[in-house]
Coordinates of C-alpha atoms in Angstrom, one line a residue:
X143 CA 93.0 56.8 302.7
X144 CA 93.9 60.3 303.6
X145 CA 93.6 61.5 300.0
X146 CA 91.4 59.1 298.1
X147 CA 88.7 61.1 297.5
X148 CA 91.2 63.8 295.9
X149 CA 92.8 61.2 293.6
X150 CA 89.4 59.6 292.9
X151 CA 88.5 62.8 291.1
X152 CA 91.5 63.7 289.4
X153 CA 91.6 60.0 287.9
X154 CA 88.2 59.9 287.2
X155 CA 87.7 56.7 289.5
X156 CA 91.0 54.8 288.8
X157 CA 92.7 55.4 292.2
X158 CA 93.7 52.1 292.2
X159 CA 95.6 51.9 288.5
X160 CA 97.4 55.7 289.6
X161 CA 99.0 53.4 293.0
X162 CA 100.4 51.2 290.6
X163 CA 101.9 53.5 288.6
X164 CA 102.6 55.9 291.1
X165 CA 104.4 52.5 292.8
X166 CA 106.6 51.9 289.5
X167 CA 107.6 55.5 289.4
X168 CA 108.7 55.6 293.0
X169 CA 110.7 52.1 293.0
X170 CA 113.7 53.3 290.9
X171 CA 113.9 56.2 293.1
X172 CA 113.8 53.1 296.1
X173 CA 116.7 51.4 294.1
X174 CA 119.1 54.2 294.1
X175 CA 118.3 54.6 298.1
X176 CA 119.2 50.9 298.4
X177 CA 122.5 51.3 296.6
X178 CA 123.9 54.6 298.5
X179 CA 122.4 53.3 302.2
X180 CA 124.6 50.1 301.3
X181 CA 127.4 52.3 300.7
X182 CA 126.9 55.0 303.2
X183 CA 125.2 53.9 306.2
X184 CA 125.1 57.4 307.5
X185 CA 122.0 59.3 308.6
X186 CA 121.1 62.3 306.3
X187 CA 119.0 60.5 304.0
X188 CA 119.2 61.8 300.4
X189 CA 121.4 64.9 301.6
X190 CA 124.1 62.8 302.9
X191 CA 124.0 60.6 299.8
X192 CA 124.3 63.1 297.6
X193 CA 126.6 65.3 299.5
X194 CA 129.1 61.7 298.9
X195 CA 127.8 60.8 295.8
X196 CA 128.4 64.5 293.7
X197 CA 129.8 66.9 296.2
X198 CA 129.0 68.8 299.1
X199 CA 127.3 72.1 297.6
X200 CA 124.7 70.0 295.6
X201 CA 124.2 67.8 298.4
X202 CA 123.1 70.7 300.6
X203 CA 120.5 71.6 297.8
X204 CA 118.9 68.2 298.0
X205 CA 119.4 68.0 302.0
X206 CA 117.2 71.4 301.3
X207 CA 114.7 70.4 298.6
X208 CA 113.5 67.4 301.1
X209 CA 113.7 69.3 304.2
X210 CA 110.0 71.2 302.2
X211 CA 109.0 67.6 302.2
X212 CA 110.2 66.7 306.1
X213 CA 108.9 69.7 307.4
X214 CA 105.6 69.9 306.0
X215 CA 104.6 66.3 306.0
X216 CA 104.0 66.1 309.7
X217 CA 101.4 69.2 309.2
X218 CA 100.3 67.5 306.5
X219 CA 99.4 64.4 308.8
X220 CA 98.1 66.5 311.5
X221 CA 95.2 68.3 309.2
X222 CA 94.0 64.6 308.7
X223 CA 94.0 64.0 311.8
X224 CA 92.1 67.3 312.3
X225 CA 89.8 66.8 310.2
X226 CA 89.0 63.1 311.1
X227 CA 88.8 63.9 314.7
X228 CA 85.9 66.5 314.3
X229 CA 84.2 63.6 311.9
X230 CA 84.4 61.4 314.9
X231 CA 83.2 63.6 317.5
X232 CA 81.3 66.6 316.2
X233 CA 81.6 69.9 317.0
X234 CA 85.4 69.4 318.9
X235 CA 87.2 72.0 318.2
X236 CA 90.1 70.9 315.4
X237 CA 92.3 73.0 317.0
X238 CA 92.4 70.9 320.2
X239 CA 93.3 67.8 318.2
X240 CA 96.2 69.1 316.5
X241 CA 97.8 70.9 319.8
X242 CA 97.5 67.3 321.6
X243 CA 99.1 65.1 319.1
X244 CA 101.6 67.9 318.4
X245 CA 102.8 67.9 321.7
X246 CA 102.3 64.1 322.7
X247 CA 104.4 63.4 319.3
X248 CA 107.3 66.0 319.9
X249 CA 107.8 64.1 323.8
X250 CA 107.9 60.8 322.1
X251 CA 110.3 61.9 319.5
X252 CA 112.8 63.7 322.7
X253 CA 112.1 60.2 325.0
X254 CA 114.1 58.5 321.6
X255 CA 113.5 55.6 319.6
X256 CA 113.0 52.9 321.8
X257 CA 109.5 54.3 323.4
X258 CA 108.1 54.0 319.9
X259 CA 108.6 50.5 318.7
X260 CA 106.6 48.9 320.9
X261 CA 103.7 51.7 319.5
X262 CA 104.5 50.4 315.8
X263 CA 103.7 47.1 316.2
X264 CA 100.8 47.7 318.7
X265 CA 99.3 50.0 315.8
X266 CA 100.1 48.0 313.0
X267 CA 98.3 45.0 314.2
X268 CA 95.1 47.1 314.8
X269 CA 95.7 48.5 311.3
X270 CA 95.9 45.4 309.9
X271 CA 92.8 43.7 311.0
X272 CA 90.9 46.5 310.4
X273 CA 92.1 46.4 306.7
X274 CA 90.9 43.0 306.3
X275 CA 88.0 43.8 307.8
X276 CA 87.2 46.7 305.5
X277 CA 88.0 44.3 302.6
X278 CA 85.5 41.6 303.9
X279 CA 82.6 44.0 304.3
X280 CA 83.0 45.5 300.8
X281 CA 83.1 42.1 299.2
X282 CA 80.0 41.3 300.7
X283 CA 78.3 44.6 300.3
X284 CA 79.1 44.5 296.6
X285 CA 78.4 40.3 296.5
X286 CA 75.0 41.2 297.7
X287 CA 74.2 43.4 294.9
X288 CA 75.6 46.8 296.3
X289 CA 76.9 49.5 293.7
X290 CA 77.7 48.4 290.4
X291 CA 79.4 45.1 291.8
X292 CA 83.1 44.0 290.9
X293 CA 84.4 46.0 288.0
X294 CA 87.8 46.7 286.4
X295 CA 86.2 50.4 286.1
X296 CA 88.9 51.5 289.1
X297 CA 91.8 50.0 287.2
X298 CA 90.8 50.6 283.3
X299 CA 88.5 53.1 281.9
X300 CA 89.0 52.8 277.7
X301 CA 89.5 56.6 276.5
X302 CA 90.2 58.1 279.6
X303 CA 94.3 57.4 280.2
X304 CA 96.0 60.4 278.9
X305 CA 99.4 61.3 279.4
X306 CA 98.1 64.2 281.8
X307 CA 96.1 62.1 283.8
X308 CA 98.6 59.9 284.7
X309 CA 101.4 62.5 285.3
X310 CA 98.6 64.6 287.4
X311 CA 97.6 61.3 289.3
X312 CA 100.8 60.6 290.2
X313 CA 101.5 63.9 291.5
X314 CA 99.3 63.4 294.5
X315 CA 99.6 59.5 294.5
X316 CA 103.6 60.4 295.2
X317 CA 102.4 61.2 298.8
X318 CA 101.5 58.0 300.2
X319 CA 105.0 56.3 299.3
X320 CA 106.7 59.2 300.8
X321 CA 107.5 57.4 304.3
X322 CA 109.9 54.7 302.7
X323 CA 113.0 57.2 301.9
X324 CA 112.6 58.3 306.2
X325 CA 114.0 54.5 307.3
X326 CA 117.2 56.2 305.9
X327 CA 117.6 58.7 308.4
X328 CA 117.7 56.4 310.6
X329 CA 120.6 54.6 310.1
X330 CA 123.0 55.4 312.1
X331 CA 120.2 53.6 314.9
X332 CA 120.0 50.8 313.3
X333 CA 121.7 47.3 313.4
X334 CA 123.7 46.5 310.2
X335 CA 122.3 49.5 307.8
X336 CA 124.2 48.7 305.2
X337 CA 122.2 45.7 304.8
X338 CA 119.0 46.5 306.7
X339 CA 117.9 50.2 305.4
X340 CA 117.8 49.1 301.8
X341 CA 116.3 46.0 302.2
X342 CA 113.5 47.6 304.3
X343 CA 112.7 50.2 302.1
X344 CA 112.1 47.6 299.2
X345 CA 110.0 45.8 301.5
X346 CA 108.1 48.7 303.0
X347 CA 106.9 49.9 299.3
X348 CA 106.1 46.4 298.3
X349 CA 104.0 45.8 301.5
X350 CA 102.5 49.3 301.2
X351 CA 101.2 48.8 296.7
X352 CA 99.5 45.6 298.1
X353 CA 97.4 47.6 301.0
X354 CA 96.6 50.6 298.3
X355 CA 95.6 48.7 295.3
X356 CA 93.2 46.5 297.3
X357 CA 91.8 49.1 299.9
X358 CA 91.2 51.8 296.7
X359 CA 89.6 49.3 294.9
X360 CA 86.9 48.6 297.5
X361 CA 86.3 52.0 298.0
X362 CA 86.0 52.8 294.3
X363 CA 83.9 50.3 293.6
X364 CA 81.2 51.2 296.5
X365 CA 81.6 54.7 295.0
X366 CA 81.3 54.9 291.3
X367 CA 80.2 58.2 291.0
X368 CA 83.9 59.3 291.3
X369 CA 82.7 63.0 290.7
X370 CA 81.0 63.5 294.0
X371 CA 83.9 61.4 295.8
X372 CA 84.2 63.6 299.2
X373 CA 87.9 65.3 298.4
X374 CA 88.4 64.8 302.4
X375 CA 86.3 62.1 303.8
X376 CA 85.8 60.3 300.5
X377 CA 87.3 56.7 301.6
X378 CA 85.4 57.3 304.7
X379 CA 82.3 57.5 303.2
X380 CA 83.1 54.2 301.4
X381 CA 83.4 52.5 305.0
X382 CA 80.1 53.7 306.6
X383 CA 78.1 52.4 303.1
X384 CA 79.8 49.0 303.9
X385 CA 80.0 49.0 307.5
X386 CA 77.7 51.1 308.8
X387 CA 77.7 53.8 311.7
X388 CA 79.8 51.8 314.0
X389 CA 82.1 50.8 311.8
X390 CA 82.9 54.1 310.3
X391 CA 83.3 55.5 314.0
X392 CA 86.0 52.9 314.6
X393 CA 87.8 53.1 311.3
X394 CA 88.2 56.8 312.1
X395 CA 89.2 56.0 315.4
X396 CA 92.3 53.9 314.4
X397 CA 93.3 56.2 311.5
X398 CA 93.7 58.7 314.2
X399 CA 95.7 56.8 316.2
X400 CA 97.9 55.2 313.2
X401 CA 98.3 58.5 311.6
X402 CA 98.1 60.9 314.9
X403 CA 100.9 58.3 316.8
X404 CA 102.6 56.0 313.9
X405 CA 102.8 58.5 311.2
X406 CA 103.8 61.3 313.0
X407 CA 106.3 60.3 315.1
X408 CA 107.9 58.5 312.5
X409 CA 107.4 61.6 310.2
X410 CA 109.3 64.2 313.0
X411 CA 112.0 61.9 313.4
X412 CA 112.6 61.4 310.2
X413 CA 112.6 65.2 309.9
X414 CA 114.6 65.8 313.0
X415 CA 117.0 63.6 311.9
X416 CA 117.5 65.1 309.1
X417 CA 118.0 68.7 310.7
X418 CA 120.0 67.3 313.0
X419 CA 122.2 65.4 310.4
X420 CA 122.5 69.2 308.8
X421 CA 123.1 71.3 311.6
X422 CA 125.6 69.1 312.7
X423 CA 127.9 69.9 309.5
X424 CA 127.0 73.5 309.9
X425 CA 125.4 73.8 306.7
X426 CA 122.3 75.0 309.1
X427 CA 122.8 76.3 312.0
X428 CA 124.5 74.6 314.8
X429 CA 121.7 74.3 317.5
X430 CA 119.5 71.6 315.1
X431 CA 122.7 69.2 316.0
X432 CA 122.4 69.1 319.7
X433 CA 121.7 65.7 321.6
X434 CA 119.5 65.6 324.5
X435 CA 122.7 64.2 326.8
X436 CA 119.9 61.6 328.4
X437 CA 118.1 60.3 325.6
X438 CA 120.9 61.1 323.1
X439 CA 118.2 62.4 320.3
X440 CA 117.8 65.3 318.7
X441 CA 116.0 67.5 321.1
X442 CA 116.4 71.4 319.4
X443 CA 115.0 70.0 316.1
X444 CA 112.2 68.0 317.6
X445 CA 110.7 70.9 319.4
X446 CA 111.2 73.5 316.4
X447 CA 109.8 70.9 314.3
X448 CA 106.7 70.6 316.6
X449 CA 106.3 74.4 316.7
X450 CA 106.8 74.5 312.9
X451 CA 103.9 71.6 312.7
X452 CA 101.9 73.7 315.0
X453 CA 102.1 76.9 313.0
X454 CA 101.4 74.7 309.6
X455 CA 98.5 72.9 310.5
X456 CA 96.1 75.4 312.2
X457 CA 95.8 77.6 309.4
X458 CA 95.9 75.2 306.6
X459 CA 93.7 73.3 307.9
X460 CA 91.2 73.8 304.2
X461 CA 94.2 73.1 302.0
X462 CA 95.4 69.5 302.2
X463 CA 95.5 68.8 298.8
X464 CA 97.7 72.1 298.2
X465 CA 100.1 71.2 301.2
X466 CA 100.0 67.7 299.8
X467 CA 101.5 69.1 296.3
X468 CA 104.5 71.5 297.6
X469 CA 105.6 68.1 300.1
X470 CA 106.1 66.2 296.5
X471 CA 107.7 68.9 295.2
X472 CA 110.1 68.5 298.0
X473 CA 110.4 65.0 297.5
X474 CA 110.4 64.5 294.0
X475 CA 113.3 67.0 293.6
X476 CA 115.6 65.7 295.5
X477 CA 115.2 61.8 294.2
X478 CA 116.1 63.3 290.8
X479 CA 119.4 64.6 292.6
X480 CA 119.7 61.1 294.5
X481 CA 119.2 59.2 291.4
X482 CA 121.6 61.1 289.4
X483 CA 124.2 61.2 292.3
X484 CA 124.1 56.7 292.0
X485 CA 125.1 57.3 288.2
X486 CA 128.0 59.6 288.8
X487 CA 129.3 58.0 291.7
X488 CA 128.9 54.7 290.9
X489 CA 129.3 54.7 286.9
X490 CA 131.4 58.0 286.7
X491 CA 133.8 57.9 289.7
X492 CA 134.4 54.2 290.4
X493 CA 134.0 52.7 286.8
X494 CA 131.3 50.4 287.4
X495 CA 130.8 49.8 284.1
X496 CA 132.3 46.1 283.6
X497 CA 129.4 44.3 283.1
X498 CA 125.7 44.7 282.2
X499 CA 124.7 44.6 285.5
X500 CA 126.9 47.7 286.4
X501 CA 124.9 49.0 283.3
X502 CA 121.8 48.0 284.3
X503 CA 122.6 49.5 287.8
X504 CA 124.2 52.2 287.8
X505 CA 123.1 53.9 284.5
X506 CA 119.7 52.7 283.0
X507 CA 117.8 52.4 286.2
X508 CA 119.0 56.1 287.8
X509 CA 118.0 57.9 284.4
X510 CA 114.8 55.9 283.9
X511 CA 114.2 57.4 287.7
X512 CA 115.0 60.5 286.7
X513 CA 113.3 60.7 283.5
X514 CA 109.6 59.7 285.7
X515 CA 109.8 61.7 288.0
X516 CA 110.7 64.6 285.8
X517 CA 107.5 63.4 283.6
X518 CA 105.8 63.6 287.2
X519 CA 106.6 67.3 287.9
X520 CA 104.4 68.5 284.5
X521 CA 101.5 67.3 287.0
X522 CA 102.2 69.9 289.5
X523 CA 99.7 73.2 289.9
X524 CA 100.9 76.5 289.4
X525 CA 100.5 77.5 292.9
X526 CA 103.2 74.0 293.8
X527 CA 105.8 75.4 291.3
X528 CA 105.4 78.8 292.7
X529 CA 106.2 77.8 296.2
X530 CA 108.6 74.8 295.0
X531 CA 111.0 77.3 292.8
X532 CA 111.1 79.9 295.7
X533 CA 112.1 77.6 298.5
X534 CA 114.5 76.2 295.9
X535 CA 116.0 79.7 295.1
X536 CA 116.3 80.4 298.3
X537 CA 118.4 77.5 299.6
X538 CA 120.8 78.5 296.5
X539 CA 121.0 81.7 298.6
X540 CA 121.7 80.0 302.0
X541 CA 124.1 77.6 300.2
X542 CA 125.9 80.5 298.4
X543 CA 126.4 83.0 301.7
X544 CA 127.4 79.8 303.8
X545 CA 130.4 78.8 301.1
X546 CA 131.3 82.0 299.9
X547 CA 129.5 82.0 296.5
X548 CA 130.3 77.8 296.6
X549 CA 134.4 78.2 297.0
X550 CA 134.6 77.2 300.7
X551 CA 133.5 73.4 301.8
X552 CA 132.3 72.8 304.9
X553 CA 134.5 71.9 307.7
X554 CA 132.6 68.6 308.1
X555 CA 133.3 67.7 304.3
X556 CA 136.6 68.7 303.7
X557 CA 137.9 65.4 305.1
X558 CA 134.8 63.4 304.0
X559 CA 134.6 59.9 303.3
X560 CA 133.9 58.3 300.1

C-alpha cells in the first residue's frame, strides 16, 4: 500500500504482475534462510549465517550490508506514517506523528517481546477485515460499471514487459517482502527455531503474495490511468473512489496503526537484534550488546535505533521512494552473500552432494538466488548505488581496522561453532 502508486508508474499499471515476480525472486533468497536458521538457530540473521557459513570477515560485511536495510527501514515506515497522518487529519504537524510513534515504539521494544504479541494479533485482525472489505467494495464498484471493469491490464500489458521493467519493478517491489528475513533475529526467543523460523518465513511470504496480488489488483483496476497514480497516496485514492470519505478515513486510520505499532516495532527489533547480536561479538562496539537486566532486551540499541529513526525521518520526509531504494540495496546485498554462504557450507564444506536433492539444494537454488537478485540490482538509480557502494566501502574499512587488515578473528569466533 505504502508504495503502490510508485510501482504503479514504474510498471506502467502492472503492480500486481511485479509482486509476483518480485515474490519468486525473493523466495530462493527465503530458502537459503530456511536452511541456515535450521542449522544455526542463533540470532544475527544473515550476519550470523554467513559469519558460520564462509567465515567471520565476510560475515561481518553482510551483518553490515543489512544493518543499511535495518536501520533505515523503520524511518522508512515512519515517513508513511507521516505522511498518512497529515492525510487523516489536515494541517497536523508531520513532525508530531513521527516523535510519538518513535518514542511509543522504542518503549515497547525496551518492555521486550512479550508486550507486543498481544498487539500483533489485535492488529492483524483489524488488518484483515479491512482487506476484505476493501476487496468487496472494489468488486462492486467495478461490477457496477466503475472504471474500465475487470481486466488483466494490471497483470499483462502485450509490448510493455522489458527486461528493465521488470528488473526496475522489482527493485522497489523488494521492499514489501523485506520483513520475512527479521523472524530470524529472533531466534534465540523463540521455541524450537530450528524448526519454527524457517517454516515461518515460508509461510509469512506465501501469506503476504496472496494479500499484494489481490489488494494491487483492485487498486489498479479503479485506477487505470497508471500515469497520474498519486506516487504517495496512490492506493489511497483507490479506497475513497470505492469507499468513499469514511472509508478512506478509516483505512488510513488502521494503516497508521498497523504500520506506526506492528511494523515498527517489529522492524526496531529486528534491527536491535541485530546490533545487539554484533556488538556482542565486538565486531561493533560493545555497548549495542547490553541487556536491560529487567526485561533482558537490548536496551543501548533500541534507543540509538529510535534516535537514528528520529534523525531519518524528519528530513526525508519528501524522499520515500529514494530511502525505499538504498534499504534494498541493503537487503539485496546481503542475500547474495547468504545465498552463496548455503552453497559453500553446505555443498563445499560438508559434501552434500550425494543425491539430487543435495543438488537441487544446496547448489542450483542458491545460484538461481544469486543470479536474481544480481539481475535486480541493474534496477537500482544512480543515486542507490552511490550511497549503497559508500556504506559498503566503508564497512570494508571498519572490518579491516577491527582485524588488523583481516589477520585477527574476533574473540567471539575463534572458538565458533559450526
Amino acid at each position: 500500500q505504502s508504495i503502490f502508486g510508485t510501482i504503479q508508474q514504474n510498471s506502467h499499471g502492472m503492480t500486481p504482475l511485479v509482486y509476483i515476480i518480485g515474490f519468486v525472486a525473493i523466495l530462493f533468497t527465503a530458502m537459503s534462510y530456511m536452511r541456515m536458521s535450521k542449522r544455526f538457530p542463533i540470532a544475527g540473521s544473515v550476519y550470523s549465517y554467513v559469519q558460520r557459513g564462509i567465515n567471520p570477515h565476510v560475515g561481518f560485511i553482510a551483518g553490515w550490508l543489512i544493518l543499511l536495510d535495518y536501520i533505515l527501514v523503520p524511518g522508512l515506515l515512519i515517513v508513511m506514517v507521516m505522511n498518512w497522518g497529515t492525510a487523516l487529519i489536515p494541517n497536523s504537524p508531520a513532525w508530531l506523528w513521527g516523535i510519538v510513534f518513535i518514542a511509543f515504539n522504542t518503549f515497547v521494544n525496551i518492555r521486550g517481546i512479550h508486550l507486543n504479541r498481544g498487539m500483533d494479533w489485535i492488529i492483524f485482525v483489524i488488518e484483515v477485515v479491512a482487506l476484505i472489505a476493501f476487496i468487496a467494495l472494489g468488486c462492486n464498484f467495478l461490477a457496477n460499471g466503475g472504471a474500465d471493469g475487470f481486466t488483466i491490464a494490471p497483470l499483462y500489458q502485450e509490448g510493455e514487459i522489458t527486461p528493465q521493467f521488470i528488473a526496475s519493478g522489482i527493485s522497489l517491489a523488494a521492499l514489501s517482502f523485506l520483513g520475512f528475513d527479521g523472524m530470524s533475529t529472533l531466534a534465540e526467543e523463540t521455541r524450537e527455531p530450528e524448526k519454527n523460523i524457517g517454516k515461518g518465513i515460508i509461510i509469512a511470504l506465501s501469506i503476504i503474495i496472496v494479500v499484494f496480488v489481490a489488494q494491487t489488483y483492485i487498486a489498479a483496476i479503479v485506477q487505470p490511468d497508471w500515469a497520474a497514480t498519486d506516487p504517495d497516496m496512490g492506493f489511497f485514492d483507490s479506497v475513497y473512489l470505492v469507499g468513499g470519505p469514511v472509508f478512506y478515513k478509516i483505512m488510513l486510520l488502521v494503516n497508521i496503526v498497523a504500520v506506526g505499532i506492528a511494523n515498527i516495532i517489529n522492524a526496531q527489533m529486528a534491527s536491535s537484534r541485530l546490533l545487539y547480536s554484533m556488538g556482542r561479538d565486538g565486531v561493533i562496539p560493545r555497548v549495542f550488546g547490553k541487556v536491560h537486566p529487567k526485561f533482558q532486551t537490548p536496551w543501548f540499541a533500541s534507543i540509538f535505533l529510535g534516535a537514528i529513526t528520529l534523525c531519518l525521518a524528519l528530513p526525508l520526509q519528501d524522499y520515500m521512494g529514494t530511502l525505499a531504494g538504498f534499504v534494498n540495496f541493503g537487503a539485496l546485498s546481503s542475500f547474495i552473500l547468504l545465498n552463496f554462504a548455503v552453497f559453500w557450507f553446505f555443498f563445499v564444506k560438508e559434501k552434500k552432494r550425494a543425491s539430487f536433492k543435495d543438488i537441487l539444494m544446496y547448489l542450483i537454488c542458491p545460484f538461481i538466488g544469486i543470479a536474481i537478485l544480481g539481475y535486480v540490482f541493474t534496477g537500482f538509480e544512480w543515486a542507490t548505488y552511490a550511497v549503497g557502494v559508500t556504506w559498503l566501502v566503508i564497512g570494508l574499512i571498519v572490518g579491516a581496522v577491527k582485524s588488523k587488515g583481516y589477520k585477527e578473528v574476533p574473540e567471539a569466533f575463534k572458538n565458533l561453532e559450526v
